[in-house]
mmCIF file of N, CA and C in Angstrom:
data_model
loop_
_atom_site.group_PDB
_atom_site.id
_atom_site.type_symbol
_atom_site.label_atom_id
_atom_site.label_comp_id
_atom_site.label_asym_id
_atom_site.label_seq_id
_atom_site.Cartn_x
_atom_site.Cartn_y
_atom_site.Cartn_z
ATOM 1 N N UNK A 1 0.336 -1.720 0.089
ATOM 2 C CA UNK A 1 0.458 0.040 -0.411
ATOM 3 C C UNK A 1 0.954 1.236 -0.228
ATOM 4 N N UNK A 2 0.367 2.556 0.444
ATOM 5 C CA UNK A 2 1.058 2.998 0.831
ATOM 6 C C UNK A 2 1.737 3.527 1.672
ATOM 7 N N UNK A 3 2.059 2.960 2.906
ATOM 8 C CA UNK A 3 2.635 2.619 3.173
ATOM 9 C C UNK A 3 4.566 2.260 3.086
ATOM 10 N N UNK A 4 4.138 0.897 2.505
ATOM 11 C CA UNK A 4 5.269 0.235 1.545
ATOM 12 C C UNK A 4 5.855 1.210 0.722
ATOM 13 N N UNK A 5 5.079 1.948 0.155
ATOM 14 C CA UNK A 5 5.673 2.618 -1.220
ATOM 15 C C UNK A 5 6.233 4.158 -0.842
ATOM 16 N N UNK A 6 6.180 4.211 0.232
ATOM 17 C CA UNK A 6 6.782 5.359 0.887
ATOM 18 C C UNK A 6 8.191 5.198 1.252
ATOM 19 N N UNK A 7 8.488 3.839 2.487
ATOM 20 C CA UNK A 7 9.585 3.832 2.525
ATOM 21 C C UNK A 7 10.512 2.916 1.880
ATOM 22 N N UNK A 8 10.086 2.796 0.801
ATOM 23 C CA UNK A 8 10.742 1.296 -0.647
ATOM 24 C C UNK A 8 12.078 2.225 0.046
ATOM 25 N N UNK A 9 13.262 1.974 -0.131
ATOM 26 C CA UNK A 9 14.358 1.914 -0.149
ATOM 27 C C UNK A 9 15.861 2.876 0.687
ATOM 28 N N UNK A 10 14.177 2.994 1.972
ATOM 29 C CA UNK A 10 14.908 3.352 3.098
ATOM 30 C C UNK A 10 15.786 3.104 3.634
ATOM 31 N N UNK A 11 16.946 2.907 4.050
ATOM 32 C CA UNK A 11 17.476 2.168 4.453
ATOM 33 C C UNK A 11 17.150 2.575 6.420
ATOM 34 N N UNK A 12 17.330 1.782 6.918
ATOM 35 C CA UNK A 12 17.381 2.048 8.800
ATOM 36 C C UNK A 12 18.456 1.384 9.473
ATOM 37 N N UNK A 13 19.384 1.785 10.344
ATOM 38 C CA UNK A 13 19.660 1.121 11.176
ATOM 39 C C UNK A 13 19.569 1.134 12.239
ATOM 40 N N UNK A 14 20.038 -0.866 12.788
ATOM 41 C CA UNK A 14 19.354 -1.294 14.079
ATOM 42 C C UNK A 14 20.223 -1.257 15.077
ATOM 43 N N UNK A 15 20.694 -0.923 16.159
ATOM 44 C CA UNK A 15 21.779 -1.000 17.211
ATOM 45 C C UNK A 15 21.689 -2.075 18.236
ATOM 46 N N UNK A 16 21.854 -2.879 18.446
ATOM 47 C CA UNK A 16 21.765 -3.255 19.962
ATOM 48 C C UNK A 16 22.975 -3.919 19.865
ATOM 49 N N UNK A 17 22.674 -4.028 21.965
ATOM 50 C CA UNK A 17 24.489 -4.732 22.592
ATOM 51 C C UNK A 17 23.636 -5.180 24.090
ATOM 52 N N UNK A 18 24.410 -6.315 23.720
ATOM 53 C CA UNK A 18 24.076 -6.915 25.036
ATOM 54 C C UNK A 18 23.641 -8.627 24.631
ATOM 55 N N UNK A 19 23.088 -9.291 25.405
ATOM 56 C CA UNK A 19 22.467 -10.717 24.969
ATOM 57 C C UNK A 19 20.796 -10.973 24.182
ATOM 58 N N UNK A 20 20.872 -11.712 24.466
ATOM 59 C CA UNK A 20 19.843 -12.124 23.585
ATOM 60 C C UNK A 20 18.551 -11.517 23.569
ATOM 61 N N UNK A 21 18.815 -11.464 25.198
ATOM 62 C CA UNK A 21 17.490 -10.781 25.470
ATOM 63 C C UNK A 21 16.605 -9.036 25.344
ATOM 64 N N UNK A 22 17.976 -8.454 24.966
ATOM 65 C CA UNK A 22 18.114 -7.321 24.246
ATOM 66 C C UNK A 22 18.199 -7.513 23.164
ATOM 67 N N UNK A 23 18.404 -8.476 22.276
ATOM 68 C CA UNK A 23 18.239 -8.220 21.145
ATOM 69 C C UNK A 23 17.162 -8.696 19.973
ATOM 70 N N UNK A 24 16.275 -9.658 20.794
ATOM 71 C CA UNK A 24 15.237 -10.156 20.563
ATOM 72 C C UNK A 24 13.794 -8.676 20.037
ATOM 73 N N UNK A 25 13.699 -7.919 20.763
ATOM 74 C CA UNK A 25 13.016 -6.943 20.248
ATOM 75 C C UNK A 25 13.168 -6.216 19.087
ATOM 76 N N UNK A 26 14.166 -6.403 19.097
ATOM 77 C CA UNK A 26 15.149 -5.857 17.757
ATOM 78 C C UNK A 26 14.064 -6.388 16.212
ATOM 79 N N UNK A 27 14.710 -7.652 16.457
ATOM 80 C CA UNK A 27 14.523 -9.205 15.935
ATOM 81 C C UNK A 27 12.350 -8.504 15.162
ATOM 82 N N UNK A 28 12.267 -8.249 16.297
ATOM 83 C CA UNK A 28 10.629 -8.426 16.075
ATOM 84 C C UNK A 28 10.710 -6.717 14.999
ATOM 85 N N UNK A 29 10.661 -6.067 15.704
ATOM 86 C CA UNK A 29 11.350 -4.965 14.506
ATOM 87 C C UNK A 29 11.548 -4.678 14.233
ATOM 88 N N UNK A 30 12.671 -5.244 13.317
ATOM 89 C CA UNK A 30 13.255 -5.310 12.249
ATOM 90 C C UNK A 30 12.062 -6.109 11.116
ATOM 91 N N UNK A 31 11.577 -7.044 11.035
ATOM 92 C CA UNK A 31 11.311 -7.865 10.245
ATOM 93 C C UNK A 31 9.788 -7.040 10.402
ATOM 94 N N UNK A 32 9.182 -6.341 11.400
ATOM 95 C CA UNK A 32 8.059 -5.856 10.990
ATOM 96 C C UNK A 32 8.291 -4.061 9.917
ATOM 97 N N UNK A 33 9.594 -3.574 10.078
ATOM 98 C CA UNK A 33 9.740 -2.393 8.836
ATOM 99 C C UNK A 33 10.413 -2.412 7.924
ATOM 100 N N UNK A 34 10.984 -4.314 7.721
ATOM 101 C CA UNK A 34 11.100 -4.636 5.910
ATOM 102 C C UNK A 34 9.802 -5.786 4.908
ATOM 103 N N UNK A 35 9.011 -6.019 6.383
ATOM 104 C CA UNK A 35 7.605 -5.615 5.387
ATOM 105 C C UNK A 35 6.796 -4.615 5.961
ATOM 106 N N UNK A 36 7.538 -3.233 5.668
ATOM 107 C CA UNK A 36 6.689 -2.181 5.434
ATOM 108 C C UNK A 36 7.434 -1.643 4.159
ATOM 109 N N UNK A 37 8.492 -2.146 3.751
ATOM 110 C CA UNK A 37 9.485 -1.787 2.784
ATOM 111 C C UNK A 37 10.323 -1.070 3.126
ATOM 112 N N UNK A 38 10.981 -0.429 4.403
ATOM 113 C CA UNK A 38 12.480 -0.747 4.809
ATOM 114 C C UNK A 38 13.767 -1.266 4.382
ATOM 115 N N UNK A 39 14.802 -0.274 3.951
ATOM 116 C CA UNK A 39 15.678 -1.507 3.853
ATOM 117 C C UNK A 39 16.383 -2.107 5.476
ATOM 118 N N UNK A 40 16.539 -3.009 6.063
ATOM 119 C CA UNK A 40 17.441 -2.976 7.098
ATOM 120 C C UNK A 40 18.183 -3.784 7.967
ATOM 121 N N UNK A 41 19.303 -3.218 8.365
ATOM 122 C CA UNK A 41 20.348 -3.834 8.749
ATOM 123 C C UNK A 41 20.552 -3.532 10.322
ATOM 124 N N UNK A 42 20.809 -4.384 11.396
ATOM 125 C CA UNK A 42 20.935 -4.832 12.619
ATOM 126 C C UNK A 42 22.613 -4.930 12.295
ATOM 127 N N UNK A 43 22.867 -4.115 13.774
ATOM 128 C CA UNK A 43 24.235 -4.204 13.723
ATOM 129 C C UNK A 43 24.557 -4.977 15.439
ATOM 130 N N UNK A 44 25.038 -5.399 15.671
ATOM 131 C CA UNK A 44 24.722 -6.161 17.677
ATOM 132 C C UNK A 44 26.308 -7.079 17.187
ATOM 133 N N UNK A 45 26.074 -7.260 18.683
ATOM 134 C CA UNK A 45 26.632 -8.637 19.174
ATOM 135 C C UNK A 45 27.631 -9.461 18.021
ATOM 136 N N UNK A 46 28.682 -9.953 18.490
ATOM 137 C CA UNK A 46 29.403 -10.827 17.055
ATOM 138 C C UNK A 46 28.546 -11.943 17.095
ATOM 139 N N UNK A 47 28.043 -12.238 18.661
ATOM 140 C CA UNK A 47 27.543 -13.687 19.003
ATOM 141 C C UNK A 47 25.918 -13.521 18.604
ATOM 142 N N UNK A 48 25.620 -13.159 19.022
ATOM 143 C CA UNK A 48 23.672 -12.839 17.785
ATOM 144 C C UNK A 48 23.631 -12.471 16.544
ATOM 145 N N UNK A 49 24.126 -12.542 15.148
ATOM 146 C CA UNK A 49 24.513 -12.120 14.005
ATOM 147 C C UNK A 49 23.390 -13.695 13.346
ATOM 148 N N UNK A 50 24.449 -14.528 13.318
ATOM 149 C CA UNK A 50 23.566 -16.138 13.389
ATOM 150 C C UNK A 50 21.981 -16.168 13.400
ATOM 151 N N UNK A 51 21.385 -15.914 14.409
ATOM 152 C CA UNK A 51 20.868 -15.825 14.968
ATOM 153 C C UNK A 51 19.700 -14.654 14.280
ATOM 154 N N UNK A 52 19.677 -13.598 14.421
ATOM 155 C CA UNK A 52 18.990 -12.516 13.295
ATOM 156 C C UNK A 52 19.225 -12.891 12.121
ATOM 157 N N UNK A 53 19.545 -13.412 11.254
ATOM 158 C CA UNK A 53 20.056 -13.593 9.798
ATOM 159 C C UNK A 53 19.580 -14.809 10.046
ATOM 160 N N UNK A 54 18.722 -15.366 10.713
ATOM 161 C CA UNK A 54 18.286 -16.886 10.201
ATOM 162 C C UNK A 54 16.737 -16.627 10.516
ATOM 163 N N UNK A 55 16.135 -14.878 10.438
ATOM 164 C CA UNK A 55 15.363 -14.244 10.788
ATOM 165 C C UNK A 55 15.155 -13.853 9.678
ATOM 166 N N UNK A 56 16.113 -14.021 8.698
ATOM 167 C CA UNK A 56 16.082 -13.336 7.590
ATOM 168 C C UNK A 56 16.530 -12.069 7.325
ATOM 169 N N UNK A 57 17.720 -11.472 8.133
ATOM 170 C CA UNK A 57 17.592 -10.038 8.787
ATOM 171 C C UNK A 57 18.826 -9.645 8.316
ATOM 172 N N UNK A 58 19.061 -8.518 7.233
ATOM 173 C CA UNK A 58 20.499 -8.683 7.770
ATOM 174 C C UNK A 58 20.985 -7.733 8.244
ATOM 175 N N UNK A 59 22.460 -8.591 9.088
ATOM 176 C CA UNK A 59 23.240 -8.060 10.037
ATOM 177 C C UNK A 59 24.587 -8.383 10.489
ATOM 178 N N UNK A 60 25.214 -7.178 10.732
ATOM 179 C CA UNK A 60 26.871 -7.078 11.545
ATOM 180 C C UNK A 60 27.071 -7.211 12.419
ATOM 181 N N UNK A 61 28.006 -7.841 13.159
ATOM 182 C CA UNK A 61 28.916 -8.047 14.362
ATOM 183 C C UNK A 61 29.123 -6.669 14.640
ATOM 184 N N UNK A 62 29.824 -5.901 15.607
ATOM 185 C CA UNK A 62 30.780 -5.503 16.248
ATOM 186 C C UNK A 62 30.965 -4.866 17.910
ATOM 187 N N UNK A 63 29.811 -5.964 17.684
ATOM 188 C CA UNK A 63 30.393 -5.429 19.896
ATOM 189 C C UNK A 63 30.413 -6.929 20.434
ATOM 190 N N UNK A 64 31.201 -6.938 20.846
ATOM 191 C CA UNK A 64 31.995 -8.590 21.788
ATOM 192 C C UNK A 64 30.380 -8.858 22.166
ATOM 193 N N UNK A 65 31.126 -10.414 22.496
ATOM 194 C CA UNK A 65 29.916 -11.394 23.292
ATOM 195 C C UNK A 65 30.091 -10.997 24.750
ATOM 196 N N UNK A 66 28.921 -10.842 24.611
ATOM 197 C CA UNK A 66 28.094 -10.620 26.532
ATOM 198 C C UNK A 66 27.931 -11.814 26.800
ATOM 199 N N UNK A 67 26.914 -12.819 26.207
ATOM 200 C CA UNK A 67 27.266 -14.220 27.132
ATOM 201 C C UNK A 67 28.578 -14.581 27.348
ATOM 202 N N UNK A 68 29.448 -14.396 25.969
ATOM 203 C CA UNK A 68 30.991 -15.053 26.843
ATOM 204 C C UNK A 68 31.680 -14.062 27.942
ATOM 205 N N UNK A 69 30.982 -13.231 27.687
ATOM 206 C CA UNK A 69 31.604 -12.977 29.470
ATOM 207 C C UNK A 69 30.403 -13.407 30.261
ATOM 208 N N UNK A 70 29.931 -13.324 30.835
ATOM 209 C CA UNK A 70 28.959 -13.909 31.835
ATOM 210 C C UNK A 70 29.170 -15.359 31.660
ATOM 211 N N UNK A 71 29.683 -16.113 30.768
ATOM 212 C CA UNK A 71 29.846 -17.916 30.970
ATOM 213 C C UNK A 71 31.046 -17.848 32.087
ATOM 214 N N UNK A 72 32.326 -16.218 31.903
ATOM 215 C CA UNK A 72 33.805 -16.289 31.391
ATOM 216 C C UNK A 72 33.959 -15.565 32.782
ATOM 217 N N UNK A 73 33.189 -14.950 33.619
ATOM 218 C CA UNK A 73 33.119 -13.807 34.325
ATOM 219 C C UNK A 73 32.307 -13.875 35.739
ATOM 220 N N UNK A 74 32.680 -14.447 36.572
ATOM 221 C CA UNK A 74 31.740 -15.780 37.980
ATOM 222 C C UNK A 74 31.578 -14.154 38.591
ATOM 223 N N UNK A 75 32.118 -12.998 37.895
ATOM 224 C CA UNK A 75 31.250 -11.831 39.920
ATOM 225 C C UNK A 75 30.402 -11.230 38.655
ATOM 226 N N UNK A 76 30.816 -11.059 37.150
ATOM 227 C CA UNK A 76 29.710 -10.577 36.322
ATOM 228 C C UNK A 76 28.613 -11.026 36.259
ATOM 229 N N UNK A 77 28.551 -12.615 36.315
ATOM 230 C CA UNK A 77 27.549 -13.768 36.659
ATOM 231 C C UNK A 77 26.847 -13.085 37.576
ATOM 232 N N UNK A 78 27.267 -13.703 39.000
ATOM 233 C CA UNK A 78 26.813 -13.751 40.098
ATOM 234 C C UNK A 78 25.669 -12.398 39.924
ATOM 235 N N UNK A 79 26.606 -11.031 39.498
ATOM 236 C CA UNK A 79 25.874 -9.061 39.525
ATOM 237 C C UNK A 79 24.084 -9.649 38.723
ATOM 238 N N UNK A 80 24.290 -9.950 37.719
ATOM 239 C CA UNK A 80 23.405 -10.141 36.758
ATOM 240 C C UNK A 80 22.822 -11.455 37.952
ATOM 241 N N UNK A 81 22.606 -11.965 38.469
ATOM 242 C CA UNK A 81 21.798 -13.296 39.207
ATOM 243 C C UNK A 81 20.627 -12.577 39.449
ATOM 244 N N UNK A 82 21.713 -12.006 40.336
ATOM 245 C CA UNK A 82 20.959 -10.643 41.749
ATOM 246 C C UNK A 82 20.389 -9.367 41.406
ATOM 247 N N UNK A 83 20.149 -9.151 40.176
ATOM 248 C CA UNK A 83 19.915 -8.321 39.944
ATOM 249 C C UNK A 83 20.884 -7.089 40.258
ATOM 250 N N UNK A 84 21.557 -6.422 40.253
ATOM 251 C CA UNK A 84 22.756 -5.973 40.959
ATOM 252 C C UNK A 84 22.989 -4.705 40.173
ATOM 253 N N UNK A 85 21.808 -4.083 38.747
ATOM 254 C CA UNK A 85 22.170 -4.125 37.947
ATOM 255 C C UNK A 85 22.417 -2.850 37.842
ATOM 256 N N UNK A 86 23.492 -2.301 38.751
ATOM 257 C CA UNK A 86 24.097 -1.161 39.449
ATOM 258 C C UNK A 86 26.041 -1.882 38.552
ATOM 259 N N UNK A 87 26.385 -2.785 39.381
ATOM 260 C CA UNK A 87 27.563 -3.432 39.789
ATOM 261 C C UNK A 87 27.640 -3.929 38.919
ATOM 262 N N UNK A 88 26.264 -4.195 38.535
ATOM 263 C CA UNK A 88 27.380 -5.459 36.508
ATOM 264 C C UNK A 88 27.408 -4.539 35.446
ATOM 265 N N UNK A 89 27.443 -3.543 36.255
ATOM 266 C CA UNK A 89 27.108 -2.103 34.533
ATOM 267 C C UNK A 89 28.380 -1.268 34.774
ATOM 268 N N UNK A 90 29.080 -1.829 36.343
ATOM 269 C CA UNK A 90 29.895 -0.906 36.168
ATOM 270 C C UNK A 90 31.659 -2.731 35.857
ATOM 271 N N UNK A 91 31.084 -4.240 36.267
ATOM 272 C CA UNK A 91 31.887 -4.248 35.475
ATOM 273 C C UNK A 91 32.465 -4.615 33.725
ATOM 274 N N UNK A 92 31.376 -4.442 33.507
ATOM 275 C CA UNK A 92 30.589 -4.632 32.197
ATOM 276 C C UNK A 92 31.840 -3.146 31.720
ATOM 277 N N UNK A 93 31.505 -1.784 32.210
ATOM 278 C CA UNK A 93 32.435 -1.016 31.695
ATOM 279 C C UNK A 93 33.792 -1.442 31.466
ATOM 280 N N UNK A 94 34.584 -1.500 33.312
ATOM 281 C CA UNK A 94 35.415 -2.168 32.912
ATOM 282 C C UNK A 94 36.209 -2.543 32.170
ATOM 283 N N UNK A 95 35.134 -3.942 31.158
ATOM 284 C CA UNK A 95 35.467 -4.906 30.202
ATOM 285 C C UNK A 95 35.705 -4.073 28.838
ATOM 286 N N UNK A 96 34.783 -3.406 28.855
ATOM 287 C CA UNK A 96 34.597 -2.126 27.915
ATOM 288 C C UNK A 96 35.731 -1.271 27.766
ATOM 289 N N UNK A 97 36.225 -1.043 28.447
ATOM 290 C CA UNK A 97 37.085 -0.513 28.669
ATOM 291 C C UNK A 97 38.479 -0.249 27.295
ATOM 292 N N UNK A 98 38.400 -1.924 27.664
ATOM 293 C CA UNK A 98 40.058 -2.733 26.630
ATOM 294 C C UNK A 98 38.506 -2.856 25.251
ATOM 295 N N UNK A 99 37.664 -2.382 25.156
ATOM 296 C CA UNK A 99 36.574 -2.823 23.607
ATOM 297 C C UNK A 99 36.322 -2.056 22.672
ATOM 298 N N UNK A 100 35.946 -0.939 23.897
ATOM 299 C CA UNK A 100 35.283 0.111 23.141
ATOM 300 C C UNK A 100 35.719 0.509 21.724
ATOM 301 N N UNK A 101 37.309 0.884 22.368
ATOM 302 C CA UNK A 101 38.072 1.488 20.709
ATOM 303 C C UNK A 101 38.092 0.956 19.431
ATOM 304 N N UNK A 102 38.279 -0.475 18.957
ATOM 305 C CA UNK A 102 37.829 -1.209 18.244
ATOM 306 C C UNK A 102 36.398 -1.669 17.864
ATOM 307 N N UNK A 103 34.983 -1.357 18.598
ATOM 308 C CA UNK A 103 33.752 -1.712 18.331
ATOM 309 C C UNK A 103 33.500 -0.214 17.690
ATOM 310 N N UNK A 104 34.020 1.151 18.355
ATOM 311 C CA UNK A 104 32.900 2.158 17.393
ATOM 312 C C UNK A 104 34.075 2.320 16.099
ATOM 313 N N UNK A 105 35.090 1.597 16.521
ATOM 314 C CA UNK A 105 35.855 1.955 15.386
ATOM 315 C C UNK A 105 35.367 1.013 13.748
ATOM 316 N N UNK A 106 34.401 -0.425 14.348
ATOM 317 C CA UNK A 106 34.118 -0.711 14.068
ATOM 318 C C UNK A 106 32.256 -0.445 13.306
ATOM 319 N N UNK A 107 31.060 -0.196 14.558
ATOM 320 C CA UNK A 107 30.012 0.796 14.163
ATOM 321 C C UNK A 107 30.808 1.485 13.323
ATOM 322 N N UNK A 108 31.610 2.853 12.931
ATOM 323 C CA UNK A 108 31.043 3.687 12.733
ATOM 324 C C UNK A 108 32.153 3.140 11.034
ATOM 325 N N UNK A 109 32.421 1.744 10.764
ATOM 326 C CA UNK A 109 32.422 1.480 9.421
ATOM 327 C C UNK A 109 31.013 0.809 8.811
ATOM 328 N N UNK A 110 30.085 0.154 9.646
ATOM 329 C CA UNK A 110 29.284 0.052 10.033
ATOM 330 C C UNK A 110 28.080 0.919 8.902
ATOM 331 N N UNK A 111 28.298 1.869 9.720
ATOM 332 C CA UNK A 111 27.389 2.732 9.174
ATOM 333 C C UNK A 111 27.684 3.699 8.056
ATOM 334 N N UNK A 112 28.713 3.722 7.923
ATOM 335 C CA UNK A 112 29.457 4.388 6.413
ATOM 336 C C UNK A 112 29.350 3.258 5.450
ATOM 337 N N UNK A 113 29.475 2.286 5.349
ATOM 338 C CA UNK A 113 28.644 0.769 4.851
ATOM 339 C C UNK A 113 27.759 1.079 4.439
ATOM 340 N N UNK A 114 26.436 1.504 5.358
ATOM 341 C CA UNK A 114 24.875 1.001 4.888
ATOM 342 C C UNK A 114 24.669 2.399 4.957
ATOM 343 N N UNK A 115 25.078 3.648 5.409
ATOM 344 C CA UNK A 115 24.764 5.076 4.913
ATOM 345 C C UNK A 115 22.868 4.772 5.293
ATOM 346 N N UNK A 116 22.710 5.038 6.324
ATOM 347 C CA UNK A 116 21.021 4.990 7.192
ATOM 348 C C UNK A 116 20.549 6.051 7.094
ATOM 349 N N UNK A 117 19.094 6.171 6.927
ATOM 350 C CA UNK A 117 19.002 7.313 6.795
ATOM 351 C C UNK A 117 17.622 7.828 8.624
ATOM 352 N N UNK A 118 18.267 6.343 8.725
ATOM 353 C CA UNK A 118 17.256 6.845 10.123
ATOM 354 C C UNK A 118 18.436 5.176 11.180
ATOM 355 N N UNK A 119 18.925 5.853 12.814
ATOM 356 C CA UNK A 119 19.005 4.816 13.475
ATOM 357 C C UNK A 119 18.019 4.376 14.567
ATOM 358 N N UNK A 120 18.207 3.383 14.854
ATOM 359 C CA UNK A 120 17.529 3.775 15.947
ATOM 360 C C UNK A 120 18.631 1.938 16.814
ATOM 361 N N UNK A 121 18.250 2.795 18.634
ATOM 362 C CA UNK A 121 19.540 1.872 18.972
ATOM 363 C C UNK A 121 18.941 1.388 20.487
ATOM 364 N N UNK A 122 19.328 0.540 20.841
ATOM 365 C CA UNK A 122 18.926 0.338 22.107
ATOM 366 C C UNK A 122 20.110 0.956 23.685
ATOM 367 N N UNK A 123 19.443 0.983 24.697
ATOM 368 C CA UNK A 123 19.727 1.485 26.031
ATOM 369 C C UNK A 123 21.755 1.162 25.828
ATOM 370 N N UNK A 124 21.854 -0.195 25.528
ATOM 371 C CA UNK A 124 23.756 -0.487 25.528
ATOM 372 C C UNK A 124 24.208 0.674 25.268
ATOM 373 N N UNK A 125 23.609 1.656 24.244
ATOM 374 C CA UNK A 125 23.675 1.552 22.990
ATOM 375 C C UNK A 125 23.664 2.941 22.945
ATOM 376 N N UNK A 126 23.512 3.437 24.094
ATOM 377 C CA UNK A 126 22.359 5.127 22.859
ATOM 378 C C UNK A 126 23.619 5.772 22.872
ATOM 379 N N UNK A 127 24.850 6.317 23.815
ATOM 380 C CA UNK A 127 25.962 7.275 23.359
ATOM 381 C C UNK A 127 26.654 7.087 22.068
ATOM 382 N N UNK A 128 26.828 6.520 22.353
ATOM 383 C CA UNK A 128 27.722 5.752 21.381
ATOM 384 C C UNK A 128 27.179 6.705 19.328
ATOM 385 N N UNK A 129 25.827 5.503 19.416
ATOM 386 C CA UNK A 129 24.365 5.929 18.067
ATOM 387 C C UNK A 129 24.744 7.110 18.434
ATOM 388 N N UNK A 130 24.206 8.097 18.927
ATOM 389 C CA UNK A 130 23.226 9.200 19.491
ATOM 390 C C UNK A 130 25.032 10.448 19.247
ATOM 391 N N UNK A 131 25.601 9.923 19.425
ATOM 392 C CA UNK A 131 27.117 11.132 18.807
ATOM 393 C C UNK A 131 27.376 10.695 17.402
ATOM 394 N N UNK A 132 26.942 9.743 16.748
ATOM 395 C CA UNK A 132 26.917 9.161 15.352
ATOM 396 C C UNK A 132 26.598 9.845 14.605
ATOM 397 N N UNK A 133 24.830 9.824 15.108
ATOM 398 C CA UNK A 133 24.102 10.338 14.214
ATOM 399 C C UNK A 133 24.055 11.623 13.938
ATOM 400 N N UNK A 134 24.662 12.505 14.986
ATOM 401 C CA UNK A 134 24.998 13.398 15.360
ATOM 402 C C UNK A 134 25.983 13.809 14.043
ATOM 403 N N UNK A 135 26.763 12.890 14.121
ATOM 404 C CA UNK A 135 28.139 13.782 13.293
ATOM 405 C C UNK A 135 27.283 13.502 12.225
ATOM 406 N N UNK A 136 26.930 12.540 11.999
ATOM 407 C CA UNK A 136 26.410 12.634 10.186
ATOM 408 C C UNK A 136 25.239 13.007 9.833
ATOM 409 N N UNK A 137 24.671 13.804 10.855
ATOM 410 C CA UNK A 137 23.375 14.030 11.461
ATOM 411 C C UNK A 137 22.043 13.934 10.696
ATOM 412 N N UNK A 138 21.966 12.211 11.322
ATOM 413 C CA UNK A 138 21.152 11.935 10.696
ATOM 414 C C UNK A 138 20.136 11.419 12.515
ATOM 415 N N UNK A 139 18.690 10.918 11.929
ATOM 416 C CA UNK A 139 18.098 10.945 13.361
ATOM 417 C C UNK A 139 18.555 9.617 14.155
ATOM 418 N N UNK A 140 17.792 10.113 15.144
ATOM 419 C CA UNK A 140 18.499 8.741 16.420
ATOM 420 C C UNK A 140 17.058 8.666 16.856
ATOM 421 N N UNK A 141 17.020 7.601 17.264
ATOM 422 C CA UNK A 141 15.640 7.046 17.957
ATOM 423 C C UNK A 141 16.293 6.041 18.861
ATOM 424 N N UNK A 142 16.041 6.359 19.862
ATOM 425 C CA UNK A 142 16.254 5.731 21.721
ATOM 426 C C UNK A 142 15.126 4.573 21.801
ATOM 427 N N UNK A 143 16.084 3.318 21.637
ATOM 428 C CA UNK A 143 14.924 2.218 21.795
ATOM 429 C C UNK A 143 14.659 1.665 22.916
#
């Protein structure tokens, strides 16, 4: 219909970071947007790409495997199991100090390769995605 005609060819990039539970809502959103005629690419943790591709979505991995971190870091796993969100965030932040430069470079490369007209980002990557959107002067929605 009219909505599909207006959206045809519009490129959207959905960016999520975290575990499968963080990514699954974007899979549903991505499928709905594709059905409406948008070209959709999801940028996520490397381990989540096969799951997203199994639904027929274009997905690129740029963030480290957080589920692997949970398996290998007892302190992080314990904090998450107890619902200690602040402690969990602090532990992830410490690990991210080492990963962030490479991940951000990969995010910029994924953005440049796709040239989206709109970015949609989940909470664990909102700041870097908003900065990228502002630098490129395109809209960004926090999901």
